[in-house]
JSON list of N, CA and C in Angstrom, two decimals:
[
{"chain": "A", "resi": 9, "resn": "MET", "atom": "N", "xyz": [103.92, -210.67, -59.36]},
{"chain": "A", "resi": 9, "resn": "MET", "atom": "CA", "xyz": [102.49, -210.89, -59.47]},
{"chain": "A", "resi": 9, "resn": "MET", "atom": "C", "xyz": [101.80, -209.57, -59.81]},
{"chain": "A", "resi": 10, "resn": "LYS", "atom": "N", "xyz": [100.97, -209.60, -60.86]},
{"chain": "A", "resi": 10, "resn": "LYS", "atom": "CA", "xyz": [100.26, -208.39, -61.27]},
{"chain": "A", "resi": 10, "resn": "LYS", "atom": "C", "xyz": [99.11, -208.09, -60.33]},
{"chain": "A", "resi": 11, "resn": "ARG", "atom": "N", "xyz": [98.94, -206.79, -60.06]},
{"chain": "A", "resi": 11, "resn": "ARG", "atom": "CA", "xyz": [97.75, -206.35, -59.34]},
{"chain": "A", "resi": 11, "resn": "ARG", "atom": "C", "xyz": [96.66, -206.07, -60.36]},
{"chain": "A", "resi": 12, "resn": "THR", "atom": "N", "xyz": [95.44, -206.29, -59.96]},
{"chain": "A", "resi": 12, "resn": "THR", "atom": "CA", "xyz": [94.29, -205.91, -60.77]},
{"chain": "A", "resi": 12, "resn": "THR", "atom": "C", "xyz": [93.68, -204.69, -60.10]},
{"chain": "A", "resi": 13, "resn": "ILE", "atom": "N", "xyz": [93.64, -203.59, -60.85]},
{"chain": "A", "resi": 13, "resn": "ILE", "atom": "CA", "xyz": [93.14, -202.32, -60.33]},
{"chain": "A", "resi": 13, "resn": "ILE", "atom": "C", "xyz": [91.91, -201.94, -61.15]},
{"chain": "A", "resi": 14, "resn": "MET", "atom": "N", "xyz": [90.81, -201.64, -60.47]},
{"chain": "A", "resi": 14, "resn": "MET", "atom": "CA", "xyz": [89.58, -201.24, -61.14]},
{"chain": "A", "resi": 14, "resn": "MET", "atom": "C", "xyz": [89.15, -199.86, -60.63]},
{"chain": "A", "resi": 15, "resn": "ILE", "atom": "N", "xyz": [88.88, -198.97, -61.57]},
{"chain": "A", "resi": 15, "resn": "ILE", "atom": "CA", "xyz": [88.47, -197.60, -61.23]},
{"chain": "A", "resi": 15, "resn": "ILE", "atom": "C", "xyz": [87.24, -197.26, -62.06]},
{"chain": "A", "resi": 16, "resn": "SER", "atom": "N", "xyz": [86.26, -196.66, -61.41]},
{"chain": "A", "resi": 16, "resn": "SER", "atom": "CA", "xyz": [85.06, -196.22, -62.13]},
{"chain": "A", "resi": 16, "resn": "SER", "atom": "C", "xyz": [84.74, -194.78, -61.76]},
{"chain": "A", "resi": 17, "resn": "ASP", "atom": "N", "xyz": [83.80, -194.21, -62.48]},
{"chain": "A", "resi": 17, "resn": "ASP", "atom": "CA", "xyz": [83.26, -192.89, -62.17]},
{"chain": "A", "resi": 17, "resn": "ASP", "atom": "C", "xyz": [84.32, -191.79, -62.13]},
{"chain": "A", "resi": 18, "resn": "ILE", "atom": "N", "xyz": [85.09, -191.70, -63.17]},
{"chain": "A", "resi": 18, "resn": "ILE", "atom": "CA", "xyz": [86.12, -190.66, -63.27]},
{"chain": "A", "resi": 18, "resn": "ILE", "atom": "C", "xyz": [85.48, -189.29, -63.54]},
{"chain": "A", "resi": 19, "resn": "HIS", "atom": "N", "xyz": [84.45, -189.27, -64.34]},
{"chain": "A", "resi": 19, "resn": "HIS", "atom": "CA", "xyz": [83.66, -188.06, -64.63]},
{"chain": "A", "resi": 19, "resn": "HIS", "atom": "C", "xyz": [84.50, -186.85, -65.01]},
{"chain": "A", "resi": 20, "resn": "GLY", "atom": "N", "xyz": [85.52, -187.05, -65.83]},
{"chain": "A", "resi": 20, "resn": "GLY", "atom": "CA", "xyz": [86.29, -185.92, -66.32]},
{"chain": "A", "resi": 20, "resn": "GLY", "atom": "C", "xyz": [87.31, -185.35, -65.35]},
{"chain": "A", "resi": 21, "resn": "CYS", "atom": "N", "xyz": [87.54, -186.01, -64.25]},
{"chain": "A", "resi": 21, "resn": "CYS", "atom": "CA", "xyz": [88.47, -185.50, -63.22]},
{"chain": "A", "resi": 21, "resn": "CYS", "atom": "C", "xyz": [89.85, -186.12, -63.40]},
{"chain": "A", "resi": 22, "resn": "ILE", "atom": "N", "xyz": [90.56, -185.68, -64.42]},
{"chain": "A", "resi": 22, "resn": "ILE", "atom": "CA", "xyz": [91.86, -186.26, -64.77]},
{"chain": "A", "resi": 22, "resn": "ILE", "atom": "C", "xyz": [92.91, -186.04, -63.68]},
{"chain": "A", "resi": 23, "resn": "ASP", "atom": "N", "xyz": [92.89, -184.90, -63.03]},
{"chain": "A", "resi": 23, "resn": "ASP", "atom": "CA", "xyz": [93.89, -184.63, -61.98]},
{"chain": "A", "resi": 23, "resn": "ASP", "atom": "C", "xyz": [93.72, -185.60, -60.82]},
{"chain": "A", "resi": 24, "resn": "GLN", "atom": "N", "xyz": [92.49, -185.84, -60.41]},
{"chain": "A", "resi": 24, "resn": "GLN", "atom": "CA", "xyz": [92.23, -186.77, -59.32]},
{"chain": "A", "resi": 24, "resn": "GLN", "atom": "C", "xyz": [92.58, -188.20, -59.72]},
{"chain": "A", "resi": 25, "resn": "LEU", "atom": "N", "xyz": [92.31, -188.56, -60.97]},
{"chain": "A", "resi": 25, "resn": "LEU", "atom": "CA", "xyz": [92.69, -189.89, -61.47]},
{"chain": "A", "resi": 25, "resn": "LEU", "atom": "C", "xyz": [94.20, -190.06, -61.40]},
{"chain": "A", "resi": 26, "resn": "ASN", "atom": "N", "xyz": [94.94, -189.08, -61.89]},
{"chain": "A", "resi": 26, "resn": "ASN", "atom": "CA", "xyz": [96.40, -189.16, -61.85]},
{"chain": "A", "resi": 26, "resn": "ASN", "atom": "C", "xyz": [96.93, -189.20, -60.42]},
{"chain": "A", "resi": 27, "resn": "GLN", "atom": "N", "xyz": [96.32, -188.45, -59.53]},
{"chain": "A", "resi": 27, "resn": "GLN", "atom": "CA", "xyz": [96.72, -188.48, -58.12]},
{"chain": "A", "resi": 27, "resn": "GLN", "atom": "C", "xyz": [96.50, -189.87, -57.53]},
{"chain": "A", "resi": 28, "resn": "MET", "atom": "N", "xyz": [95.37, -190.47, -57.85]},
{"chain": "A", "resi": 28, "resn": "MET", "atom": "CA", "xyz": [95.07, -191.81, -57.34]},
{"chain": "A", "resi": 28, "resn": "MET", "atom": "C", "xyz": [96.07, -192.83, -57.87]},
{"chain": "A", "resi": 29, "resn": "LEU", "atom": "N", "xyz": [96.37, -192.77, -59.17]},
{"chain": "A", "resi": 29, "resn": "LEU", "atom": "CA", "xyz": [97.33, -193.70, -59.75]},
{"chain": "A", "resi": 29, "resn": "LEU", "atom": "C", "xyz": [98.71, -193.53, -59.13]},
{"chain": "A", "resi": 30, "resn": "HIS", "atom": "N", "xyz": [99.08, -192.29, -58.86]},
{"chain": "A", "resi": 30, "resn": "HIS", "atom": "CA", "xyz": [100.36, -192.03, -58.19]},
{"chain": "A", "resi": 30, "resn": "HIS", "atom": "C", "xyz": [100.34, -192.56, -56.75]},
{"chain": "A", "resi": 31, "resn": "LEU", "atom": "N", "xyz": [99.26, -192.35, -56.06]},
{"chain": "A", "resi": 31, "resn": "LEU", "atom": "CA", "xyz": [99.14, -192.79, -54.66]},
{"chain": "A", "resi": 31, "resn": "LEU", "atom": "C", "xyz": [99.27, -194.31, -54.53]},
{"chain": "A", "resi": 32, "resn": "ILE", "atom": "N", "xyz": [98.68, -195.04, -55.47]},
{"chain": "A", "resi": 32, "resn": "ILE", "atom": "CA", "xyz": [98.76, -196.50, -55.40]},
{"chain": "A", "resi": 32, "resn": "ILE", "atom": "C", "xyz": [99.99, -197.06, -56.11]},
{"chain": "A", "resi": 33, "resn": "LYS", "atom": "N", "xyz": [100.82, -196.15, -56.61]},
{"chain": "A", "resi": 33, "resn": "LYS", "atom": "CA", "xyz": [102.06, -196.54, -57.31]},
{"chain": "A", "resi": 33, "resn": "LYS", "atom": "C", "xyz": [101.75, -197.45, -58.50]},
{"chain": "A", "resi": 34, "resn": "TYR", "atom": "N", "xyz": [100.81, -197.00, -59.32]},
{"chain": "A", "resi": 34, "resn": "TYR", "atom": "CA", "xyz": [100.43, -197.75, -60.52]},
{"chain": "A", "resi": 34, "resn": "TYR", "atom": "C", "xyz": [101.62, -197.88, -61.45]},
{"chain": "A", "resi": 35, "resn": "ASN", "atom": "N", "xyz": [101.83, -199.09, -61.97]},
{"chain": "A", "resi": 35, "resn": "ASN", "atom": "CA", "xyz": [102.90, -199.36, -62.91]},
{"chain": "A", "resi": 35, "resn": "ASN", "atom": "C", "xyz": [102.28, -200.13, -64.09]},
{"chain": "A", "resi": 36, "resn": "SER", "atom": "N", "xyz": [102.30, -199.54, -65.27]},
{"chain": "A", "resi": 36, "resn": "SER", "atom": "CA", "xyz": [101.62, -200.14, -66.42]},
{"chain": "A", "resi": 36, "resn": "SER", "atom": "C", "xyz": [102.23, -201.48, -66.84]},
{"chain": "A", "resi": 37, "resn": "ILE", "atom": "N", "xyz": [103.45, -201.75, -66.46]},
{"chain": "A", "resi": 37, "resn": "ILE", "atom": "CA", "xyz": [104.08, -203.04, -66.78]},
{"chain": "A", "resi": 37, "resn": "ILE", "atom": "C", "xyz": [103.65, -204.11, -65.79]},
{"chain": "A", "resi": 38, "resn": "ASP", "atom": "N", "xyz": [103.59, -203.76, -64.52]},
{"chain": "A", "resi": 38, "resn": "ASP", "atom": "CA", "xyz": [103.31, -204.74, -63.48]},
{"chain": "A", "resi": 38, "resn": "ASP", "atom": "C", "xyz": [101.85, -204.84, -63.08]},
{"chain": "A", "resi": 39, "resn": "ASP", "atom": "N", "xyz": [101.02, -203.87, -63.43]},
{"chain": "A", "resi": 39, "resn": "ASP", "atom": "CA", "xyz": [99.63, -203.83, -63.00]},
{"chain": "A", "resi": 39, "resn": "ASP", "atom": "C", "xyz": [98.69, -203.95, -64.19]},
{"chain": "A", "resi": 40, "resn": "GLN", "atom": "N", "xyz": [97.50, -204.45, -63.92]},
{"chain": "A", "resi": 40, "resn": "GLN", "atom": "CA", "xyz": [96.45, -204.51, -64.92]},
{"chain": "A", "resi": 40, "resn": "GLN", "atom": "C", "xyz": [95.35, -203.54, -64.49]},
{"chain": "A", "resi": 41, "resn": "LEU", "atom": "N", "xyz": [95.08, -202.54, -65.32]},
{"chain": "A", "resi": 41, "resn": "LEU", "atom": "CA", "xyz": [94.13, -201.48, -64.98]},
{"chain": "A", "resi": 41, "resn": "LEU", "atom": "C", "xyz": [92.86, -201.63, -65.81]},
{"chain": "A", "resi": 42, "resn": "PHE", "atom": "N", "xyz": [91.71, -201.63, -65.12]},
{"chain": "A", "resi": 42, "resn": "PHE", "atom": "CA", "xyz": [90.41, -201.65, -65.77]},
{"chain": "A", "resi": 42, "resn": "PHE", "atom": "C", "xyz": [89.68, -200.37, -65.40]},
{"chain": "A", "resi": 43, "resn": "LEU", "atom": "N", "xyz": [89.25, -199.62, -66.41]},
{"chain": "A", "resi": 43, "resn": "LEU", "atom": "CA", "xyz": [88.43, -198.43, -66.19]},
{"chain": "A", "resi": 43, "resn": "LEU", "atom": "C", "xyz": [86.99, -198.84, -66.51]},
{"chain": "A", "resi": 44, "resn": "LEU", "atom": "N", "xyz": [86.10, -198.71, -65.54]},
{"chain": "A", "resi": 44, "resn": "LEU", "atom": "CA", "xyz": [84.79, -199.34, -65.61]},
{"chain": "A", "resi": 44, "resn": "LEU", "atom": "C", "xyz": [83.66, -198.44, -66.09]},
{"chain": "A", "resi": 45, "resn": "GLY", "atom": "N", "xyz": [83.96, -197.26, -66.53]},
{"chain": "A", "resi": 45, "resn": "GLY", "atom": "CA", "xyz": [82.90, -196.45, -67.09]},
{"chain": "A", "resi": 45, "resn": "GLY", "atom": "C", "xyz": [82.77, -195.09, -66.44]},
{"chain": "A", "resi": 46, "resn": "ASP", "atom": "N", "xyz": [81.85, -194.31, -66.98]},
{"chain": "A", "resi": 46, "resn": "ASP", "atom": "CA", "xyz": [81.61, -192.93, -66.55]},
{"chain": "A", "resi": 46, "resn": "ASP", "atom": "C", "xyz": [82.90, -192.11, -66.59]},
{"chain": "A", "resi": 47, "resn": "TYR", "atom": "N", "xyz": [83.54, -192.12, -67.75]},
{"chain": "A", "resi": 47, "resn": "TYR", "atom": "CA", "xyz": [84.78, -191.38, -67.94]},
{"chain": "A", "resi": 47, "resn": "TYR", "atom": "C", "xyz": [84.54, -189.86, -68.01]},
{"chain": "A", "resi": 48, "resn": "VAL", "atom": "N", "xyz": [83.43, -189.50, -68.61]},
{"chain": "A", "resi": 48, "resn": "VAL", "atom": "CA", "xyz": [83.15, -188.08, -68.86]},
{"chain": "A", "resi": 48, "resn": "VAL", "atom": "C", "xyz": [81.84, -187.68, -68.20]},
{"chain": "A", "resi": 49, "resn": "ASP", "atom": "N", "xyz": [81.55, -186.39, -68.24]},
{"chain": "A", "resi": 49, "resn": "ASP", "atom": "CA", "xyz": [80.31, -185.83, -67.70]},
{"chain": "A", "resi": 49, "resn": "ASP", "atom": "C", "xyz": [80.59, -185.23, -66.32]},
{"chain": "A", "resi": 50, "resn": "ARG", "atom": "N", "xyz": [80.19, -184.01, -66.16]},
{"chain": "A", "resi": 50, "resn": "ARG", "atom": "CA", "xyz": [80.25, -183.29, -64.89]},
{"chain": "A", "resi": 50, "resn": "ARG", "atom": "C", "xyz": [81.61, -182.72, -64.55]},
{"chain": "A", "resi": 51, "resn": "GLY", "atom": "N", "xyz": [82.68, -183.42, -64.78]},
{"chain": "A", "resi": 51, "resn": "GLY", "atom": "CA", "xyz": [84.01, -182.98, -64.35]},
{"chain": "A", "resi": 51, "resn": "GLY", "atom": "C", "xyz": [84.60, -181.92, -65.26]},
{"chain": "A", "resi": 52, "resn": "PRO", "atom": "N", "xyz": [85.73, -181.38, -64.85]},
{"chain": "A", "resi": 52, "resn": "PRO", "atom": "CA", "xyz": [86.32, -180.24, -65.54]},
{"chain": "A", "resi": 52, "resn": "PRO", "atom": "C", "xyz": [87.09, -180.58, -66.81]},
{"chain": "A", "resi": 53, "resn": "ASN", "atom": "N", "xyz": [87.48, -181.84, -67.03]},
{"chain": "A", "resi": 53, "resn": "ASN", "atom": "CA", "xyz": [88.36, -182.10, -68.16]},
{"chain": "A", "resi": 53, "resn": "ASN", "atom": "C", "xyz": [88.08, -183.46, -68.79]},
{"chain": "A", "resi": 54, "resn": "SER", "atom": "N", "xyz": [86.89, -183.63, -69.30]},
{"chain": "A", "resi": 54, "resn": "SER", "atom": "CA", "xyz": [86.50, -184.89, -69.92]},
{"chain": "A", "resi": 54, "resn": "SER", "atom": "C", "xyz": [87.39, -185.24, -71.10]},
{"chain": "A", "resi": 55, "resn": "LYS", "atom": "N", "xyz": [87.77, -184.26, -71.89]},
{"chain": "A", "resi": 55, "resn": "LYS", "atom": "CA", "xyz": [88.60, -184.52, -73.08]},
{"chain": "A", "resi": 55, "resn": "LYS", "atom": "C", "xyz": [89.94, -185.15, -72.69]},
{"chain": "A", "resi": 56, "resn": "ALA", "atom": "N", "xyz": [90.56, -184.70, -71.63]},
{"chain": "A", "resi": 56, "resn": "ALA", "atom": "CA", "xyz": [91.85, -185.27, -71.20]},
{"chain": "A", "resi": 56, "resn": "ALA", "atom": "C", "xyz": [91.70, -186.70, -70.70]},
{"chain": "A", "resi": 57, "resn": "VAL", "atom": "N", "xyz": [90.57, -187.01, -70.09]},
{"chain": "A", "resi": 57, "resn": "VAL", "atom": "CA", "xyz": [90.34, -188.38, -69.62]},
{"chain": "A", "resi": 57, "resn": "VAL", "atom": "C", "xyz": [90.27, -189.33, -70.79]},
{"chain": "A", "resi": 58, "resn": "VAL", "atom": "N", "xyz": [89.55, -188.92, -71.84]},
{"chain": "A", "resi": 58, "resn": "VAL", "atom": "CA", "xyz": [89.40, -189.78, -73.02]},
{"chain": "A", "resi": 58, "resn": "VAL", "atom": "C", "xyz": [90.74, -189.89, -73.73]}
]
């Protein structure tokens, strides 16, 4: 059964996003990931998030 994972307000924080995905054991084959907006702005690495 696929999990539905929704994440918003990343704001350029790619390291924290990757840590969160690792913590929840995200699997691109078994999980469905929705990124809900605010990918860039304020954070240290907006380009890597995009």
